[in-house]
Amino acid sequence: MGSNQAAVSFLTNVARAAFGLGVGATVVNSALYTVDGGQRAVLFDRFRGVIDDTVGEGTHFLVPWLQKPYIFDIRTRPHTFSSISGTKDLQMVNLTLRVLSRPEVARLPQIFKTLGLEYDEKVLPSIGNEVLKAVVAQFNADQLLTERPHVSALVRESLIRRAKDFNIVLDDVAITHLSYGLEFSRAVEAKQVAQQEAERSKFVVAKTEQERRAAIIRAQGESEAAKLISDATASAGMGLIELRRIEASREVANTLARSPNVSYLPGGKNMLFGLNPR
């Protein structure tokens, strides 16, 4: 009987010890938090509010229930958003902007107070659209292509300055896509067609002018040749013409003689063909 009481007492003590260890482990675990690499923490105290100091990487202690950590990712992250803006000549342009942003570490408590954990999603699209509309309105539609580096530089400078007001650092800003509205695209296509037609008309005019000059030169050559023949005929009589006629006849005779499909029949009225006298 005494051994049973001792066993029960021992088990009770073990259970109490295990319970105490469990409670202690729970308390210790709730009093610890870890900040991973590329992160920072902001502590909220129920009595003092947001503590102004930023907590770095590693494992840290806090007062359970009284304090709560909020983790921020301070690594550079990409964000992409589009905006439809009007140009100086009232054309609509669709722009896509990509930015690489990160929070200003020393100002994380202020960011948490004013914007919260999703600070970038709340700020960047709004200021990005604002800056794009303000910059694009300073240029005509065609200047956005011809002066694209200048436009990108203005967007970058303006956006970095605006983001700094919200304690956000922009490492890079780039215009990744630019397209025009349907009306402007049709106008550009019509202009290109008109330019091609103008070039074609210039070519036709130049060709006609060359043909006219060639005809004039040809007529002048024929006139000079006729004059030379006339002068030669006047000085030498009809002998030159007879000589040319004989030469032409000779060429015709040589051509006919070389052709196998031509036969020569002597002239005369008393020719008999295929007659066998008996």
Short mmCIF file of C-alpha atoms in Angstrom, two decimals:
data_model
loop_
_atom_site.label_atom_id
_atom_site.label_comp_id
_atom_site.label_asym_id
_atom_site.label_seq_id
_atom_site.Cartn_x
_atom_site.Cartn_y
_atom_site.Cartn_z
CA MET A 1 0.00 0.00 0.00
CA GLY A 2 2.81 2.38 0.85
CA SER A 3 4.56 1.60 -2.45
CA ASN A 4 1.44 2.55 -4.39
CA GLN A 5 1.21 5.90 -2.62
CA ALA A 6 4.87 6.57 -3.38
CA ALA A 7 4.34 5.79 -7.06
CA VAL A 8 1.32 8.06 -7.25
CA SER A 9 3.25 10.85 -5.52
CA PHE A 10 6.18 10.41 -7.92
CA LEU A 11 3.96 10.55 -10.98
CA THR A 12 2.18 13.62 -9.62
CA ASN A 13 5.50 15.39 -9.16
CA VAL A 14 6.60 14.42 -12.67
CA ALA A 15 3.35 15.76 -14.12
CA ARG A 16 3.73 19.01 -12.22
CA ALA A 17 7.31 19.35 -13.39
CA ALA A 18 6.31 18.65 -17.00
CA PHE A 19 3.49 21.12 -16.76
CA GLY A 20 5.83 23.72 -15.29
CA LEU A 21 8.39 23.10 -18.03
CA GLY A 22 5.69 23.36 -20.67
CA VAL A 23 4.42 26.62 -19.27
CA GLY A 24 7.96 27.93 -19.00
CA ALA A 25 8.80 26.89 -22.56
CA THR A 26 5.63 28.54 -23.81
CA VAL A 27 6.47 31.76 -21.97
CA VAL A 28 10.05 31.73 -23.24
CA ASN A 29 8.93 30.99 -26.80
CA SER A 30 6.40 33.83 -26.72
CA ALA A 31 9.12 36.14 -25.41
CA LEU A 32 11.42 35.44 -28.39
CA TYR A 33 11.14 36.49 -32.02
CA THR A 34 13.50 36.16 -34.98
CA VAL A 35 14.34 38.72 -37.66
CA ASP A 36 15.70 36.99 -40.79
CA GLY A 37 18.27 38.31 -43.22
CA GLY A 38 17.05 41.20 -45.35
CA GLN A 39 14.41 42.11 -42.76
CA ARG A 40 13.91 44.62 -39.97
CA ALA A 41 11.38 44.69 -37.12
CA VAL A 42 9.33 47.44 -35.54
CA LEU A 43 8.05 46.88 -32.01
CA PHE A 44 4.60 48.00 -30.87
CA ASP A 45 4.21 48.52 -27.13
CA ARG A 46 0.73 48.64 -25.61
CA PHE A 47 1.75 51.46 -23.28
CA ARG A 48 4.28 53.45 -25.36
CA GLY A 49 2.96 52.78 -28.86
CA VAL A 50 5.38 52.25 -31.76
CA ILE A 51 8.96 52.26 -30.50
CA ASP A 52 11.21 54.56 -32.54
CA ASP A 53 14.13 52.15 -32.70
CA THR A 54 14.37 49.62 -35.53
CA VAL A 55 15.33 46.06 -34.57
CA GLY A 56 17.98 44.38 -36.71
CA GLU A 57 18.56 40.76 -37.75
CA GLY A 58 18.73 37.93 -35.19
CA THR A 59 16.73 36.59 -32.26
CA HIS A 60 15.40 39.14 -29.75
CA PHE A 61 13.36 39.27 -26.52
CA LEU A 62 10.08 41.02 -25.95
CA VAL A 63 7.50 41.24 -23.19
CA PRO A 64 4.69 38.82 -24.05
CA TRP A 65 1.25 40.36 -24.57
CA LEU A 66 2.73 43.81 -23.89
CA GLN A 67 4.86 44.02 -27.05
CA LYS A 68 4.35 42.77 -30.62
CA PRO A 69 6.89 42.76 -33.48
CA TYR A 70 6.06 43.75 -37.08
CA ILE A 71 8.51 42.48 -39.70
CA PHE A 72 9.49 44.58 -42.77
CA ASP A 73 11.27 43.27 -45.87
CA ILE A 74 13.98 45.84 -46.69
CA ARG A 75 15.26 44.14 -49.86
CA THR A 76 14.73 45.80 -53.22
CA ARG A 77 11.48 44.66 -54.83
CA PRO A 78 10.12 45.29 -58.37
CA HIS A 79 6.79 46.96 -59.04
CA THR A 80 5.10 47.42 -62.40
CA PHE A 81 2.08 49.56 -63.19
CA SER A 82 0.50 51.15 -66.27
CA SER A 83 -0.97 54.56 -66.91
CA ILE A 84 -2.97 56.12 -69.75
CA SER A 85 -1.86 59.74 -70.10
CA GLY A 86 -2.59 62.63 -72.44
CA THR A 87 0.17 64.34 -74.40
CA LYS A 88 0.61 68.01 -75.13
CA ASP A 89 -1.12 67.60 -78.52
CA LEU A 90 -4.06 65.77 -76.88
CA GLN A 91 -3.08 62.24 -77.88
CA MET A 92 -3.63 59.33 -75.48
CA VAL A 93 -0.56 57.24 -74.64
CA ASN A 94 -0.35 53.99 -72.71
CA LEU A 95 2.82 53.76 -70.60
CA THR A 96 4.13 50.92 -68.43
CA LEU A 97 6.57 51.80 -65.66
CA ARG A 98 8.83 49.47 -63.67
CA VAL A 99 10.44 50.60 -60.41
CA LEU A 100 12.78 48.91 -57.92
CA SER A 101 11.94 50.13 -54.43
CA ARG A 102 12.89 49.54 -50.79
CA PRO A 103 12.01 51.30 -47.54
CA GLU A 104 14.32 53.71 -45.77
CA VAL A 105 15.44 51.58 -42.82
CA ALA A 106 15.87 54.40 -40.32
CA ARG A 107 12.33 55.59 -41.04
CA LEU A 108 10.55 52.24 -40.69
CA PRO A 109 8.70 53.23 -37.47
CA GLN A 110 7.34 56.32 -39.22
CA ILE A 111 6.37 54.24 -42.27
CA PHE A 112 4.53 51.79 -40.00
CA LYS A 113 2.70 54.62 -38.24
CA THR A 114 1.54 56.35 -41.41
CA LEU A 115 1.27 53.61 -44.08
CA GLY A 116 1.52 50.18 -42.48
CA LEU A 117 3.20 47.05 -43.80
CA GLU A 118 1.80 47.42 -47.38
CA TYR A 119 3.32 50.87 -47.80
CA ASP A 120 4.58 50.27 -51.35
CA GLU A 121 1.23 49.06 -52.71
CA LYS A 122 -0.45 52.13 -51.25
CA VAL A 123 2.04 54.74 -52.45
CA LEU A 124 3.84 53.71 -55.65
CA PRO A 125 0.86 53.27 -58.04
CA SER A 126 -0.61 56.63 -57.07
CA ILE A 127 2.58 58.70 -57.28
CA GLY A 128 3.63 56.76 -60.41
CA ASN A 129 0.44 57.73 -62.25
CA GLU A 130 0.74 61.29 -61.01
CA VAL A 131 4.33 61.68 -62.23
CA LEU A 132 3.66 60.00 -65.59
CA LYS A 133 0.70 62.24 -66.36
CA ALA A 134 2.63 65.36 -65.35
CA VAL A 135 5.70 64.52 -67.48
CA VAL A 136 3.85 63.20 -70.55
CA ALA A 137 1.72 66.35 -70.68
CA GLN A 138 4.90 68.37 -71.41
CA PHE A 139 5.61 66.60 -74.72
CA ASN A 140 3.91 65.95 -78.05
CA ALA A 141 3.17 62.37 -79.02
CA ASP A 142 6.05 62.09 -81.49
CA GLN A 143 8.51 63.60 -78.98
CA LEU A 144 7.95 60.69 -76.63
CA LEU A 145 9.79 58.55 -79.19
CA THR A 146 12.41 60.99 -80.42
CA GLU A 147 13.22 62.25 -76.90
CA ARG A 148 12.60 59.06 -74.94
CA PRO A 149 15.86 59.24 -72.88
CA HIS A 150 14.97 62.77 -71.78
CA VAL A 151 11.43 61.71 -70.90
CA SER A 152 12.72 58.73 -68.88
CA ALA A 153 15.15 60.97 -66.99
CA LEU A 154 12.37 63.41 -66.07
CA VAL A 155 10.12 60.57 -64.88
CA ARG A 156 12.96 59.07 -62.82
CA GLU A 157 13.90 62.35 -61.13
CA SER A 158 10.31 63.31 -60.36
CA LEU A 159 9.36 59.87 -59.05
CA ILE A 160 12.44 59.57 -56.82
CA ARG A 161 11.68 62.99 -55.36
CA ARG A 162 8.03 62.11 -54.69
CA ALA A 163 8.86 58.70 -53.19
CA LYS A 164 11.31 60.31 -50.79
CA ASP A 165 8.39 62.20 -49.22
CA PHE A 166 7.04 58.78 -48.14
CA ASN A 167 10.45 57.46 -46.94
CA ILE A 168 10.75 55.11 -49.93
CA VAL A 169 14.02 54.70 -51.83
CA LEU A 170 13.87 53.97 -55.59
CA ASP A 171 16.94 52.22 -56.96
CA ASP A 172 15.77 52.23 -60.58
CA VAL A 173 12.93 53.64 -62.68
CA ALA A 174 12.35 52.62 -66.31
CA ILE A 175 9.67 52.97 -68.98
CA THR A 176 9.25 49.44 -70.32
CA HIS A 177 6.34 49.93 -72.74
CA LEU A 178 4.90 52.81 -74.75
CA SER A 179 1.95 52.61 -77.14
CA TYR A 180 -0.39 55.12 -78.73
CA GLY A 181 -4.14 55.27 -79.11
CA LEU A 182 -5.99 53.91 -82.13
CA GLU A 183 -6.58 57.36 -83.67
CA PHE A 184 -2.91 58.31 -83.49
CA SER A 185 -1.82 54.96 -84.93
CA ARG A 186 -4.18 55.44 -87.87
CA ALA A 187 -2.87 58.97 -88.40
CA VAL A 188 0.73 57.70 -88.42
CA GLU A 189 -0.19 54.95 -90.89
CA ALA A 190 -1.96 57.46 -93.16
CA LYS A 191 1.08 59.75 -93.00
CA GLN A 192 3.39 56.91 -93.99
CA VAL A 193 1.12 56.00 -96.91
CA ALA A 194 1.06 59.63 -98.04
CA GLN A 195 4.86 59.82 -97.87
CA GLN A 196 5.17 56.65 -99.95
CA GLU A 197 2.73 58.04 -102.53
CA ALA A 198 4.72 61.29 -102.66
CA GLU A 199 7.95 59.37 -103.23
CA ARG A 200 6.27 57.33 -105.95
CA SER A 201 5.00 60.49 -107.64
CA LYS A 202 8.51 61.95 -107.56
CA PHE A 203 9.83 58.79 -109.20
CA VAL A 204 7.15 58.92 -111.93
CA VAL A 205 7.92 62.59 -112.63
CA ALA A 206 11.66 61.91 -112.81
CA LYS A 207 11.08 58.93 -115.11
CA THR A 208 8.86 61.02 -117.41
CA GLU A 209 11.49 63.75 -117.52
CA GLN A 210 14.20 61.25 -118.46
CA GLU A 211 12.02 59.76 -121.19
CA ARG A 212 11.33 63.27 -122.55
CA ARG A 213 15.03 64.07 -122.64
CA ALA A 214 15.77 60.75 -124.34
CA ALA A 215 13.13 61.45 -126.99
CA ILE A 216 14.60 64.90 -127.64
CA ILE A 217 18.11 63.48 -127.96
CA ARG A 218 16.82 60.72 -130.26
CA ALA A 219 15.00 63.24 -132.46
CA GLN A 220 18.08 65.44 -132.60
CA GLY A 221 20.19 62.43 -133.64
CA GLU A 222 17.72 61.44 -136.35
CA SER A 223 17.65 65.03 -137.57
CA GLU A 224 21.44 65.17 -137.74
CA ALA A 225 21.53 61.84 -139.60
CA ALA A 226 18.93 63.02 -142.10
CA LYS A 227 20.86 66.24 -142.65
CA LEU A 228 24.10 64.34 -143.25
CA ILE A 229 22.36 62.02 -145.74
CA SER A 230 20.81 65.01 -147.48
CA ASP A 231 24.17 66.77 -147.70
CA ALA A 232 25.85 63.61 -149.03
CA THR A 233 23.10 63.14 -151.64
CA ALA A 234 23.37 66.74 -152.73
CA SER A 235 27.14 66.50 -153.16
CA ALA A 236 27.41 62.98 -154.65
CA GLY A 237 24.08 62.65 -156.44
CA MET A 238 21.95 59.49 -156.37
CA GLY A 239 24.98 57.21 -156.38
CA LEU A 240 25.02 56.98 -152.58
CA ILE A 241 21.39 55.92 -152.48
CA GLU A 242 21.98 53.29 -155.18
CA LEU A 243 25.00 52.01 -153.23
CA ARG A 244 22.91 51.68 -150.06
CA ARG A 245 20.18 49.88 -152.05
CA ILE A 246 22.70 47.41 -153.49
CA GLU A 247 24.13 46.74 -150.02
CA ALA A 248 20.65 46.16 -148.63
CA SER A 249 19.81 43.79 -151.50
CA ARG A 250 23.03 41.90 -150.89
CA GLU A 251 22.20 41.43 -147.22
CA VAL A 252 18.70 40.20 -148.09
CA ALA A 253 20.11 37.75 -150.64
CA ASN A 254 22.67 36.40 -148.14
CA THR A 255 19.94 35.90 -145.56
CA LEU A 256 17.68 34.05 -148.00
CA ALA A 257 20.56 31.92 -149.23
CA ARG A 258 21.33 30.71 -145.69
CA SER A 259 17.69 29.81 -145.00
CA PRO A 260 16.82 26.12 -145.82
CA ASN A 261 13.12 26.94 -146.34
CA VAL A 262 13.69 29.26 -149.31
CA SER A 263 14.20 28.06 -152.94
CA TYR A 264 15.27 30.21 -155.85
CA LEU A 265 13.53 29.85 -159.21
CA PRO A 266 15.02 31.54 -162.27
CA GLY A 267 12.76 33.89 -164.14
CA GLY A 268 11.31 33.14 -167.60
CA LYS A 269 8.12 31.92 -169.19
CA ASN A 270 9.38 28.71 -170.83
CA MET A 271 10.34 26.80 -167.72
CA LEU A 272 9.03 23.23 -167.55
CA PHE A 273 8.92 21.28 -164.31
CA GLY A 274 8.76 17.48 -163.98
CA LEU A 275 8.59 16.90 -167.80
CA ASN A 276 10.14 13.66 -169.13
CA PRO A 277 10.39 13.75 -172.96
CA ARG A 278 9.58 10.45 -174.77
#
